[in-house]
CSV table of C-alpha atoms in Angstrom, one decimal:
chain,number,residue,atom,x,y,z
A,67,UNK,CA,0.0,0.0,0.0
A,68,UNK,CA,2.8,2.4,0.9
A,69,UNK,CA,4.5,1.7,-2.4
A,70,UNK,CA,1.3,2.5,-4.3
A,71,UNK,CA,1.0,5.9,-2.5
A,72,UNK,CA,4.7,6.6,-3.1
A,73,UNK,CA,4.6,5.9,-6.8
A,74,UNK,CA,1.5,7.9,-7.2
A,75,UNK,CA,3.1,10.9,-5.4
A,76,UNK,CA,6.2,10.5,-7.5
A,77,UNK,CA,4.3,10.3,-10.8
A,78,UNK,CA,2.3,13.3,-9.7
A,79,UNK,CA,5.5,15.2,-8.9
A,80,UNK,CA,6.8,14.6,-12.4
A,81,UNK,CA,3.5,15.6,-14.1
A,82,UNK,CA,1.7,12.2,-14.3
A,83,UNK,CA,2.4,9.1,-16.3
A,84,UNK,CA,0.9,10.2,-19.5
A,85,UNK,CA,2.6,13.6,-19.6
A,86,UNK,CA,5.9,11.9,-18.7
A,87,UNK,CA,5.5,9.5,-21.5
A,88,UNK,CA,5.0,12.3,-24.0
A,89,UNK,CA,7.9,14.4,-22.5
A,90,UNK,CA,10.3,11.4,-22.5
A,91,UNK,CA,9.4,10.4,-26.1
A,92,UNK,CA,9.8,14.0,-27.3
A,93,UNK,CA,13.2,14.3,-25.5
A,94,UNK,CA,14.4,11.0,-27.0
A,95,UNK,CA,13.4,12.3,-30.5
A,96,UNK,CA,15.1,15.6,-29.8
A,97,UNK,CA,18.3,13.9,-28.7
A,98,UNK,CA,18.3,11.8,-32.0
A,99,UNK,CA,17.4,14.9,-34.1
A,100,UNK,CA,20.3,16.9,-32.7
A,101,UNK,CA,22.6,14.0,-33.6
A,102,UNK,CA,21.1,13.8,-37.1
A,103,UNK,CA,22.0,17.5,-37.8
A,104,UNK,CA,25.7,16.8,-37.2
A,105,UNK,CA,27.1,18.3,-40.5
A,106,UNK,CA,24.8,21.4,-40.4
A,107,UNK,CA,25.7,22.1,-36.8
A,108,UNK,CA,29.4,21.6,-37.4
A,109,UNK,CA,29.1,24.2,-40.2
A,110,UNK,CA,27.0,26.7,-38.5
A,111,UNK,CA,27.6,26.4,-34.7
A,112,UNK,CA,31.1,25.1,-34.3
A,113,UNK,CA,32.3,25.4,-30.6
A,114,UNK,CA,28.8,26.5,-29.5
A,115,UNK,CA,26.2,25.0,-27.3
A,116,UNK,CA,23.0,24.1,-29.2
A,117,UNK,CA,19.6,23.4,-27.9
A,118,UNK,CA,16.9,21.4,-29.7
A,119,UNK,CA,13.2,21.3,-28.6
A,120,UNK,CA,10.4,19.7,-30.5
A,121,UNK,CA,12.7,18.9,-33.4
A,122,UNK,CA,13.8,22.6,-33.8
A,123,UNK,CA,17.0,24.4,-33.0
A,124,UNK,CA,15.7,26.8,-30.4
A,125,UNK,CA,18.9,28.3,-29.0
A,126,UNK,CA,22.7,28.4,-29.5
A,127,UNK,CA,25.6,30.3,-28.0
A,128,UNK,CA,29.1,30.2,-26.6
A,129,UNK,CA,28.1,29.4,-23.1
A,130,UNK,CA,25.6,26.9,-21.6
A,131,UNK,CA,24.4,29.7,-19.3
A,132,UNK,CA,23.6,31.9,-22.3
A,133,UNK,CA,21.7,29.1,-24.0
A,134,UNK,CA,19.7,28.4,-20.8
A,135,UNK,CA,18.8,32.1,-20.7
A,136,UNK,CA,17.6,32.0,-24.3
A,137,UNK,CA,15.5,29.0,-23.6
A,138,UNK,CA,13.9,30.6,-20.6
A,139,UNK,CA,13.1,33.7,-22.6
A,140,UNK,CA,11.3,31.5,-25.1
A,141,UNK,CA,9.3,29.8,-22.3
A,142,UNK,CA,11.2,26.5,-22.8
A,143,UNK,CA,12.5,24.8,-19.6
A,144,UNK,CA,16.2,24.0,-20.1
A,145,UNK,CA,15.6,20.7,-18.3
A,146,UNK,CA,13.3,19.7,-21.1
A,147,UNK,CA,15.6,20.5,-24.1
A,148,UNK,CA,18.3,18.4,-25.7
A,149,UNK,CA,21.5,20.4,-25.4
A,150,UNK,CA,25.0,19.5,-26.7
A,151,UNK,CA,28.3,21.2,-27.3
A,152,UNK,CA,29.3,21.2,-31.0
A,153,UNK,CA,32.9,20.3,-31.4
A,154,UNK,CA,34.9,19.1,-34.4
A,155,UNK,CA,37.5,17.3,-32.4
A,156,UNK,CA,36.2,14.2,-30.6
A,157,UNK,CA,38.4,13.3,-27.7
A,158,UNK,CA,38.7,9.8,-26.4
A,159,UNK,CA,37.4,9.5,-22.8
A,160,UNK,CA,38.2,7.2,-20.0
A,161,UNK,CA,35.7,7.9,-17.3
B,68,UNK,CA,9.8,-5.1,-23.8
B,69,UNK,CA,13.0,-3.2,-23.0
B,70,UNK,CA,14.1,0.3,-22.7
B,71,UNK,CA,15.6,1.3,-26.0
B,72,UNK,CA,18.7,3.5,-26.3
B,73,UNK,CA,21.0,4.3,-29.2
B,74,UNK,CA,24.6,5.1,-30.2
B,75,UNK,CA,24.9,8.9,-30.7
B,76,UNK,CA,27.5,9.6,-33.3
B,77,UNK,CA,28.8,12.3,-31.0
B,78,UNK,CA,30.1,15.8,-31.4
B,79,UNK,CA,32.9,15.8,-28.9
B,80,UNK,CA,32.9,12.2,-27.9
B,81,UNK,CA,33.1,8.9,-29.8
B,82,UNK,CA,29.9,6.8,-30.3
B,83,UNK,CA,28.8,5.3,-26.9
B,84,UNK,CA,25.6,3.6,-25.9
B,85,UNK,CA,23.1,6.1,-24.4
B,86,UNK,CA,19.6,6.0,-23.0
B,87,UNK,CA,17.3,8.8,-22.0
B,88,UNK,CA,15.4,9.1,-18.7
B,89,UNK,CA,13.5,11.4,-16.4
B,90,UNK,CA,15.4,12.3,-13.2
B,91,UNK,CA,13.6,13.4,-10.1
B,92,UNK,CA,15.3,14.6,-6.9
B,93,UNK,CA,12.5,14.3,-4.2
B,94,UNK,CA,14.2,16.2,-1.4
B,95,UNK,CA,14.9,19.2,-3.7
B,96,UNK,CA,11.7,18.7,-5.7
B,97,UNK,CA,13.8,19.1,-8.9
B,98,UNK,CA,13.4,17.1,-12.1
B,99,UNK,CA,14.6,17.0,-15.7
B,100,UNK,CA,15.1,14.9,-18.7
B,101,UNK,CA,18.6,13.5,-19.2
B,102,UNK,CA,20.6,11.5,-21.6
B,103,UNK,CA,22.9,9.0,-20.0
B,104,UNK,CA,25.9,7.2,-21.4
B,105,UNK,CA,25.7,3.6,-20.3
B,106,UNK,CA,29.0,2.7,-18.5
B,107,UNK,CA,29.4,-0.7,-17.0
B,108,UNK,CA,32.7,0.5,-15.5
B,109,UNK,CA,31.0,3.0,-13.3
B,110,UNK,CA,29.7,2.0,-9.8
B,111,UNK,CA,27.3,4.8,-9.6
B,112,UNK,CA,25.0,6.8,-11.8
B,113,UNK,CA,26.5,10.3,-12.1
B,114,UNK,CA,25.2,13.6,-13.5
B,115,UNK,CA,27.3,15.8,-15.7
B,116,UNK,CA,27.8,19.4,-14.7
B,117,UNK,CA,25.8,20.5,-17.7
B,118,UNK,CA,22.8,18.3,-16.5
B,119,UNK,CA,23.3,19.7,-13.0
B,120,UNK,CA,22.9,23.1,-14.4
B,121,UNK,CA,20.1,22.1,-16.8
B,122,UNK,CA,17.9,20.9,-14.0
B,123,UNK,CA,18.7,24.1,-12.0
B,124,UNK,CA,20.4,22.3,-9.1
B,125,UNK,CA,22.2,24.8,-7.0
B,126,UNK,CA,25.2,23.7,-5.1
B,127,UNK,CA,23.9,25.6,-2.1
B,128,UNK,CA,21.2,23.0,-1.8
B,129,UNK,CA,23.5,20.0,-1.7
B,130,UNK,CA,24.3,18.4,1.7
B,131,UNK,CA,28.1,18.8,2.2
B,132,UNK,CA,28.0,15.8,4.5
B,133,UNK,CA,27.0,13.6,1.5
B,134,UNK,CA,30.5,14.2,-0.1
B,135,UNK,CA,32.4,11.0,-1.1
B,136,UNK,CA,35.7,10.4,-2.8
B,137,UNK,CA,35.4,8.3,-6.0
B,138,UNK,CA,38.4,6.5,-7.4
B,139,UNK,CA,39.0,6.8,-11.1
B,140,UNK,CA,41.7,6.3,-13.6
B,141,UNK,CA,42.6,10.0,-13.2
B,142,UNK,CA,42.7,9.8,-9.4
B,143,UNK,CA,40.2,10.5,-6.7
B,144,UNK,CA,37.5,13.0,-7.3
B,145,UNK,CA,34.9,14.4,-4.9
B,146,UNK,CA,31.2,13.8,-5.5
B,147,UNK,CA,28.0,14.6,-3.6
B,148,UNK,CA,25.2,12.1,-3.2
B,149,UNK,CA,21.5,12.8,-3.5
B,150,UNK,CA,18.5,10.5,-3.4
B,151,UNK,CA,17.0,10.3,-6.8
B,152,UNK,CA,14.5,8.4,-8.9
B,153,UNK,CA,15.2,7.6,-12.5
B,154,UNK,CA,12.2,6.9,-14.7
B,155,UNK,CA,12.6,5.2,-18.1
B,156,UNK,CA,10.0,4.5,-20.7
B,157,UNK,CA,9.9,1.3,-22.7
B,158,UNK,CA,8.6,1.0,-26.3
B,159,UNK,CA,5.2,-0.3,-25.1
B,160,UNK,CA,4.9,2.9,-23.0
B,161,UNK,CA,5.5,1.1,-19.7
B,162,UNK,CA,7.5,3.1,-17.2
B,163,UNK,CA,10.2,1.8,-14.9
B,164,UNK,CA,11.4,3.5,-11.8
B,165,UNK,CA,14.8,3.1,-10.2
B,166,UNK,CA,15.6,4.5,-6.7
B,167,UNK,CA,19.3,5.4,-6.5
B,168,UNK,CA,21.8,7.7,-4.9
B,169,UNK,CA,22.9,9.8,-7.8
B,170,UNK,CA,26.4,11.3,-7.8
B,171,UNK,CA,26.9,15.0,-8.4
B,172,UNK,CA,30.3,16.2,-9.4
B,173,UNK,CA,32.0,19.0,-7.4
B,174,UNK,CA,32.3,22.0,-9.7
B,175,UNK,CA,35.9,22.9,-10.5
B,176,UNK,CA,37.4,26.3,-11.3
B,177,UNK,CA,35.7,28.1,-14.2
B,178,UNK,CA,38.2,26.6,-16.7
B,179,UNK,CA,37.7,23.1,-15.3
B,180,UNK,CA,34.0,23.6,-15.2
B,181,UNK,CA,33.9,24.3,-19.0
B,182,UNK,CA,35.6,21.0,-19.6
B,183,UNK,CA,33.3,19.2,-17.0
B,184,UNK,CA,30.2,20.5,-18.8
B,185,UNK,CA,31.2,18.5,-21.9
B,186,UNK,CA,31.3,15.2,-20.1
B,187,UNK,CA,28.1,13.0,-20.3
B,188,UNK,CA,25.9,11.9,-17.5
B,189,UNK,CA,26.6,8.3,-16.7
B,190,UNK,CA,24.3,5.4,-16.1
B,191,UNK,CA,26.2,3.1,-13.7
B,192,UNK,CA,25.9,-0.4,-12.4
B,193,UNK,CA,23.6,0.7,-9.6
B,194,UNK,CA,20.9,0.6,-12.4
B,195,UNK,CA,22.6,-1.6,-15.0
B,196,UNK,CA,23.0,-4.6,-12.6
B,197,UNK,CA,19.2,-4.7,-12.0
B,198,UNK,CA,18.6,-5.2,-15.7
B,199,UNK,CA,19.7,-7.2,-18.7
B,200,UNK,CA,21.8,-5.1,-20.9
B,201,UNK,CA,22.0,-5.8,-24.7
B,202,UNK,CA,24.5,-3.8,-26.7
B,203,UNK,CA,25.7,-4.3,-30.2
B,204,UNK,CA,27.4,-1.4,-32.0
B,205,UNK,CA,27.3,-3.1,-35.4
B,206,UNK,CA,23.6,-3.9,-35.1
B,207,UNK,CA,22.8,-0.5,-33.5
B,208,UNK,CA,21.2,-2.2,-30.5
B,209,UNK,CA,21.1,-0.7,-27.1
B,210,UNK,CA,18.5,-2.2,-24.8
B,211,UNK,CA,18.0,-2.3,-21.0
B,212,UNK,CA,15.6,-5.1,-20.0
B,213,UNK,CA,14.2,-4.5,-16.5
B,214,UNK,CA,13.2,-7.5,-14.3
B,215,UNK,CA,10.6,-9.5,-16.0
B,216,UNK,CA,6.9,-9.1,-15.4
B,217,UNK,CA,7.1,-6.0,-13.3
B,218,UNK,CA,6.3,-2.4,-14.3
B,219,UNK,CA,8.0,-1.3,-11.2
B,220,UNK,CA,11.3,-3.1,-10.9
B,221,UNK,CA,13.1,-4.5,-7.9
B,222,UNK,CA,14.5,-1.0,-7.1
B,223,UNK,CA,11.1,0.2,-6.1
B,224,UNK,CA,11.1,-2.0,-3.1
B,225,UNK,CA,13.6,0.3,-1.6
B,226,UNK,CA,10.9,3.0,-1.5
B,227,UNK,CA,8.8,1.0,1.0
């Protein structure tokens, strides 16, 4: 019983199951869309942060803080947008 | 049906398996959508600095007593821990919730922070080990299969 209450509260806090399904699906598509624009982004926005929301480029800039401000000004929550740094050089990582 | 991910071609990193999830921090009432690189070499799920900033998590809100040292190939780094829920969606629209202690990196100097922001958030073995993980780069398969027959996986029991 406790678990049912907990999960209901959790789901309510994140906007409900249906809304979360829509948000997550849109975010997955935006992440893939951002990757699909690779050549265009390298040409236009090299060394910039780029944000995609609802399959559109909605903000770009030299700093992540600047991109977050642009998103907020457009009424888009930065936490909902797919954001990546566009760099030509891909460094190997060992995390 | 499993949680599907993919191999981003990458702008500043080489292709690596990734999966998307909703992150919820109950104590701070913060949430956001995050892309995680799946890393079987990581003990813990860890947020990138850019995702910390995307979800508007202020370092003033973090409990300093939660700080832990984490050993890595580059030496020991300090991370903060915060109770978190990760929610994934499967192709059949089922949702799976994992209760974890997410690791939050200590922010470095401004120059270091700029580099930190380019690192991905990492899905560690605290989540991976509760699932079956299927990865094939050549076939383009990235799939996390949660425990069979349960919408809410084993991890939810910790919420009781």
